[in-house]
Amino acid sequence: DVKVTQSSRYLVKRTGEKVFLECVQDMDHENMFWYRQDPGLGLRLIYFSYDVKMKEKGDIPEGYSVSREKKERFSLILESASTNQTSMYLCASTLGGGGWQPQHFGDGTRLSIL
Amino acid sequence: DAKTTQPPSMDCAEGRAANLPCNHSTISGNEYVYWYRQIHSQGPQYIIHGLKNNETNEMASLIITEDRKSSTLILPHATLRDTAVYYCIVRAQAGAYNFNKFYFGSGTKLNVKP
């Protein structure tokens, strides 16, 4: 089975802090994604990556950056955390080679910015 | 990507089959139907997907109508642990670098009752 592991289930940080969310997948997937999920808004794509050191902006990239130094690891960085970034953050991965492959998600990190 | 319509909630008795409908009347010929579920406080879990033919795996069956305008996810023997929000997603097969942004709507809250 595909395993997508997010480093923390719950995280509390303060406004202005630099926050790192880590995601690791064990299936040698080319593509990795970061979403945030908010009540009434569904999942919104922040960033995705289709290869090591490659990244593309999703629908809501402002205030975030990402890093993919190794194929299995995709990090989401909140440069200067703000209260409106309090959310559930979800990482996903999928095989490359065509868009029909389903995405596999981690269990999420519930981030609170105080 | 085609819009999907799902009932907001459904009840099912434990041990009975749960049939979750999804309308996607504007679906195009190259668009797949995916089903995910999300149990409270966890990440979305991939269930099944299909293009034209009915599909079955260890979790569920997917029945797609001949005109492809609707589909039904069937959980053959629902258990209490199947209580979750179920999402029906329709999206096209992407090119090599046009990645599958999954748009999760509101889904159907399935309540499995003893």
Short mmCIF file of C-alpha atoms in Angstrom, two decimals:
data_model
loop_
_atom_site.label_atom_id
_atom_site.label_comp_id
_atom_site.label_asym_id
_atom_site.label_seq_id
_atom_site.Cartn_x
_atom_site.Cartn_y
_atom_site.Cartn_z
CA ASP A 1 0.00 0.00 0.00
CA VAL A 2 1.04 3.56 -0.65
CA LYS A 3 2.16 5.35 2.48
CA VAL A 4 2.18 9.12 2.70
CA THR A 5 3.43 10.33 6.06
CA GLN A 6 3.09 13.84 7.40
CA SER A 7 5.46 14.71 10.21
CA SER A 8 2.92 16.15 12.65
CA ARG A 9 -0.81 15.58 13.20
CA TYR A 10 -1.21 18.74 15.28
CA LEU A 11 0.95 21.84 15.39
CA VAL A 12 0.60 25.17 17.19
CA LYS A 13 2.74 28.12 16.15
CA ARG A 14 2.80 31.87 16.71
CA THR A 15 2.18 34.68 14.26
CA GLY A 16 5.34 35.61 12.36
CA GLU A 17 7.10 32.28 12.88
CA LYS A 18 8.56 30.34 9.97
CA VAL A 19 6.77 27.00 9.87
CA PHE A 20 7.89 23.80 8.16
CA LEU A 21 5.49 20.97 7.29
CA GLU A 22 7.10 17.78 6.10
CA CYS A 23 5.71 15.01 3.92
CA VAL A 24 7.34 11.72 2.92
CA GLN A 25 6.03 9.05 0.54
CA ASP A 26 7.43 5.55 0.18
CA MET A 27 6.22 4.58 -3.30
CA ASP A 28 8.72 6.38 -5.52
CA HIS A 29 5.99 8.68 -6.82
CA GLU A 30 7.06 11.47 -9.15
CA ASN A 31 4.31 13.92 -8.26
CA MET A 32 3.60 15.43 -4.87
CA PHE A 33 1.02 18.00 -3.78
CA TRP A 34 0.17 20.25 -0.86
CA TYR A 35 -3.46 21.22 -0.17
CA ARG A 36 -5.25 23.03 2.60
CA GLN A 37 -8.75 22.08 3.66
CA ASP A 38 -11.13 24.55 5.26
CA PRO A 39 -14.81 24.14 6.16
CA GLY A 40 -17.04 25.11 3.27
CA LEU A 41 -14.12 25.60 0.88
CA GLY A 42 -13.10 22.00 0.20
CA LEU A 43 -9.49 21.21 -0.71
CA ARG A 44 -7.45 23.93 -2.33
CA LEU A 45 -4.13 23.27 -4.05
CA ILE A 46 -1.21 25.29 -2.74
CA TYR A 47 1.79 23.88 -4.64
CA PHE A 48 2.76 20.75 -6.49
CA SER A 49 5.96 19.18 -7.74
CA TYR A 50 6.50 16.78 -10.62
CA ASP A 51 10.17 16.07 -10.01
CA VAL A 52 13.04 16.75 -7.66
CA LYS A 53 13.74 20.48 -7.41
CA MET A 54 10.72 21.23 -9.63
CA LYS A 55 7.69 23.06 -8.32
CA GLU A 56 4.56 24.69 -9.68
CA LYS A 57 2.12 27.08 -8.03
CA GLY A 58 -1.36 25.86 -7.36
CA ASP A 59 -4.43 27.97 -6.77
CA ILE A 60 -3.42 29.66 -3.49
CA PRO A 61 0.41 29.87 -3.26
CA GLU A 62 0.62 33.28 -1.55
CA GLY A 63 2.39 33.11 1.78
CA TYR A 64 3.80 29.65 1.11
CA SER A 65 6.86 28.12 -0.47
CA VAL A 66 7.94 24.52 -1.03
CA SER A 67 11.08 22.45 -1.26
CA ARG A 68 11.72 19.11 -2.95
CA GLU A 69 15.36 18.14 -2.55
CA LYS A 70 14.69 14.40 -2.62
CA LYS A 71 12.07 12.47 -4.56
CA GLU A 72 10.37 11.07 -1.48
CA ARG A 73 10.13 14.31 0.49
CA PHE A 74 8.08 17.44 -0.14
CA SER A 75 8.15 20.28 2.38
CA LEU A 76 5.69 23.15 2.75
CA ILE A 77 7.04 26.35 4.29
CA LEU A 78 5.00 29.17 5.78
CA GLU A 79 7.44 32.06 5.49
CA SER A 80 5.82 34.23 8.17
CA ALA A 81 2.81 32.51 9.68
CA SER A 82 -0.44 34.41 9.97
CA THR A 83 -3.71 33.54 11.67
CA ASN A 84 -5.48 33.07 8.33
CA GLN A 85 -3.16 30.14 7.67
CA THR A 86 -4.78 28.16 10.47
CA SER A 87 -6.06 25.13 8.60
CA MET A 88 -5.78 21.41 7.91
CA TYR A 89 -2.86 20.79 5.55
CA LEU A 90 -2.86 17.69 3.39
CA CYS A 91 -0.02 16.19 1.38
CA ALA A 92 -0.65 13.83 -1.54
CA SER A 93 1.41 11.92 -4.07
CA THR A 94 0.82 10.11 -7.33
CA LEU A 95 2.70 8.29 -10.04
CA GLY A 96 3.74 10.26 -13.08
CA GLY A 97 3.13 9.31 -16.71
CA GLY A 98 -0.42 10.50 -17.19
CA GLY A 99 -3.11 12.19 -15.22
CA TRP A 100 -5.49 9.34 -14.50
CA GLN A 101 -3.49 8.06 -11.55
CA PRO A 102 -5.32 8.56 -8.25
CA GLN A 103 -3.75 10.73 -5.59
CA HIS A 104 -2.91 9.21 -2.24
CA PHE A 105 -3.15 11.43 0.80
CA GLY A 106 -1.49 11.64 4.18
CA ASP A 107 -3.52 12.01 7.37
CA GLY A 108 -3.04 15.75 7.48
CA THR A 109 -1.50 18.30 9.81
CA ARG A 110 -3.91 20.47 11.74
CA LEU A 111 -2.05 23.75 12.11
CA SER A 112 -3.11 26.50 14.49
CA ILE A 113 -1.48 29.93 14.29
CA LEU A 114 -1.97 32.00 17.44
CA ASP B 1 -13.54 19.34 -15.29
CA ALA B 2 -17.16 18.29 -15.02
CA LYS B 3 -19.19 19.39 -12.01
CA THR B 4 -20.61 16.70 -9.78
CA THR B 5 -23.75 16.66 -7.66
CA GLN B 6 -24.15 14.48 -4.58
CA PRO B 7 -26.78 14.34 -1.85
CA PRO B 8 -25.51 16.02 1.33
CA SER B 9 -26.22 13.05 3.57
CA MET B 10 -27.44 9.45 3.62
CA ASP B 11 -28.17 6.82 6.26
CA CYS B 12 -27.45 3.12 5.98
CA ALA B 13 -28.02 0.22 8.34
CA GLU B 14 -24.96 -1.74 9.38
CA GLY B 15 -24.52 -4.86 7.26
CA ARG B 16 -26.62 -3.52 4.41
CA ALA B 17 -25.35 -2.23 1.09
CA ALA B 18 -24.73 1.50 0.88
CA ASN B 19 -25.45 3.00 -2.53
CA LEU B 20 -24.06 6.50 -2.98
CA PRO B 21 -25.20 8.34 -6.13
CA CYS B 22 -23.35 11.00 -8.09
CA ASN B 23 -24.58 13.04 -11.04
CA HIS B 24 -22.07 14.31 -13.57
CA SER B 25 -24.26 15.21 -16.54
CA THR B 26 -21.60 17.38 -18.26
CA ILE B 27 -18.90 14.70 -18.21
CA SER B 28 -16.67 14.49 -21.29
CA GLY B 29 -15.47 11.36 -23.03
CA ASN B 30 -11.98 11.50 -21.55
CA GLU B 31 -13.01 12.23 -17.97
CA TYR B 32 -12.62 9.64 -15.24
CA VAL B 33 -14.86 9.25 -12.21
CA TYR B 34 -13.02 8.95 -8.88
CA TRP B 35 -14.35 8.22 -5.42
CA TYR B 36 -12.63 9.17 -2.20
CA ARG B 37 -13.79 9.17 1.39
CA GLN B 38 -12.68 11.13 4.40
CA ILE B 39 -13.15 9.86 7.90
CA HIS B 40 -13.19 12.58 10.52
CA SER B 41 -9.75 14.06 11.23
CA GLN B 42 -8.02 11.92 8.59
CA GLY B 43 -6.84 12.58 5.05
CA PRO B 44 -8.96 11.57 2.05
CA GLN B 45 -8.71 7.88 1.19
CA TYR B 46 -8.81 6.72 -2.41
CA ILE B 47 -11.55 4.14 -3.02
CA ILE B 48 -11.97 3.45 -6.72
CA HIS B 49 -12.06 5.06 -10.14
CA GLY B 50 -13.39 4.25 -13.61
CA LEU B 51 -13.87 5.58 -17.12
CA LYS B 52 -16.67 3.62 -18.83
CA ASN B 53 -16.86 0.13 -17.42
CA ASN B 54 -18.05 -0.88 -14.00
CA GLU B 55 -15.21 -1.48 -11.58
CA THR B 56 -14.82 -3.51 -8.41
CA ASN B 57 -12.05 -3.76 -5.85
CA GLU B 58 -11.74 -4.96 -2.28
CA MET B 59 -13.40 -1.84 -0.93
CA ALA B 60 -16.29 -1.10 -3.26
CA SER B 61 -17.96 -1.32 -6.65
CA LEU B 62 -18.43 1.55 -9.08
CA ILE B 63 -21.37 1.46 -11.44
CA ILE B 64 -21.30 3.98 -14.30
CA THR B 65 -24.41 4.44 -16.44
CA GLU B 66 -24.13 3.80 -20.15
CA ASP B 67 -24.41 7.51 -20.97
CA ARG B 68 -21.83 8.23 -18.22
CA LYS B 69 -23.94 11.03 -16.79
CA SER B 70 -24.18 9.42 -13.38
CA SER B 71 -22.53 6.79 -11.23
CA THR B 72 -23.10 4.90 -8.00
CA LEU B 73 -20.57 3.80 -5.43
CA ILE B 74 -21.62 0.60 -3.68
CA LEU B 75 -20.27 -0.51 -0.32
CA PRO B 76 -21.63 -4.07 -0.24
CA HIS B 77 -21.77 -4.59 3.53
CA ALA B 78 -21.48 -1.28 5.34
CA THR B 79 -19.87 -1.23 8.78
CA LEU B 80 -19.76 1.51 11.40
CA ARG B 81 -16.23 2.29 10.27
CA ASP B 82 -17.56 3.26 6.84
CA THR B 83 -19.15 6.37 8.37
CA ALA B 84 -17.41 9.18 6.48
CA VAL B 85 -17.83 11.89 3.87
CA TYR B 86 -17.71 10.40 0.37
CA TYR B 87 -16.52 12.51 -2.53
CA CYS B 88 -17.26 11.91 -6.20
CA ILE B 89 -14.75 13.65 -8.48
CA VAL B 90 -14.66 13.83 -12.25
CA ARG B 91 -11.54 14.90 -14.07
CA ALA B 92 -9.86 14.46 -17.39
CA GLN B 93 -6.79 12.44 -18.10
CA ALA B 94 -4.01 14.97 -18.06
CA GLY B 95 -0.93 15.34 -20.20
CA ALA B 96 2.54 14.65 -18.93
CA TYR B 97 2.82 17.95 -17.06
CA ASN B 98 -0.79 18.88 -16.61
CA PHE B 99 -1.44 17.43 -13.25
CA ASN B 100 -4.52 16.14 -11.68
CA LYS B 101 -5.84 18.84 -9.43
CA PHE B 102 -8.65 17.12 -7.63
CA TYR B 103 -11.57 19.39 -6.82
CA PHE B 104 -13.32 18.05 -3.76
CA GLY B 105 -16.84 19.43 -3.38
CA SER B 106 -19.06 18.98 -0.35
CA GLY B 107 -19.54 15.22 -0.75
CA THR B 108 -22.11 12.93 0.90
CA LYS B 109 -21.99 12.32 4.63
CA LEU B 110 -22.76 8.61 5.04
CA ASN B 111 -24.03 7.64 8.47
CA VAL B 112 -23.90 3.91 9.11
CA LYS B 113 -26.18 3.03 12.00
CA PRO B 114 -26.24 -0.10 14.16
#
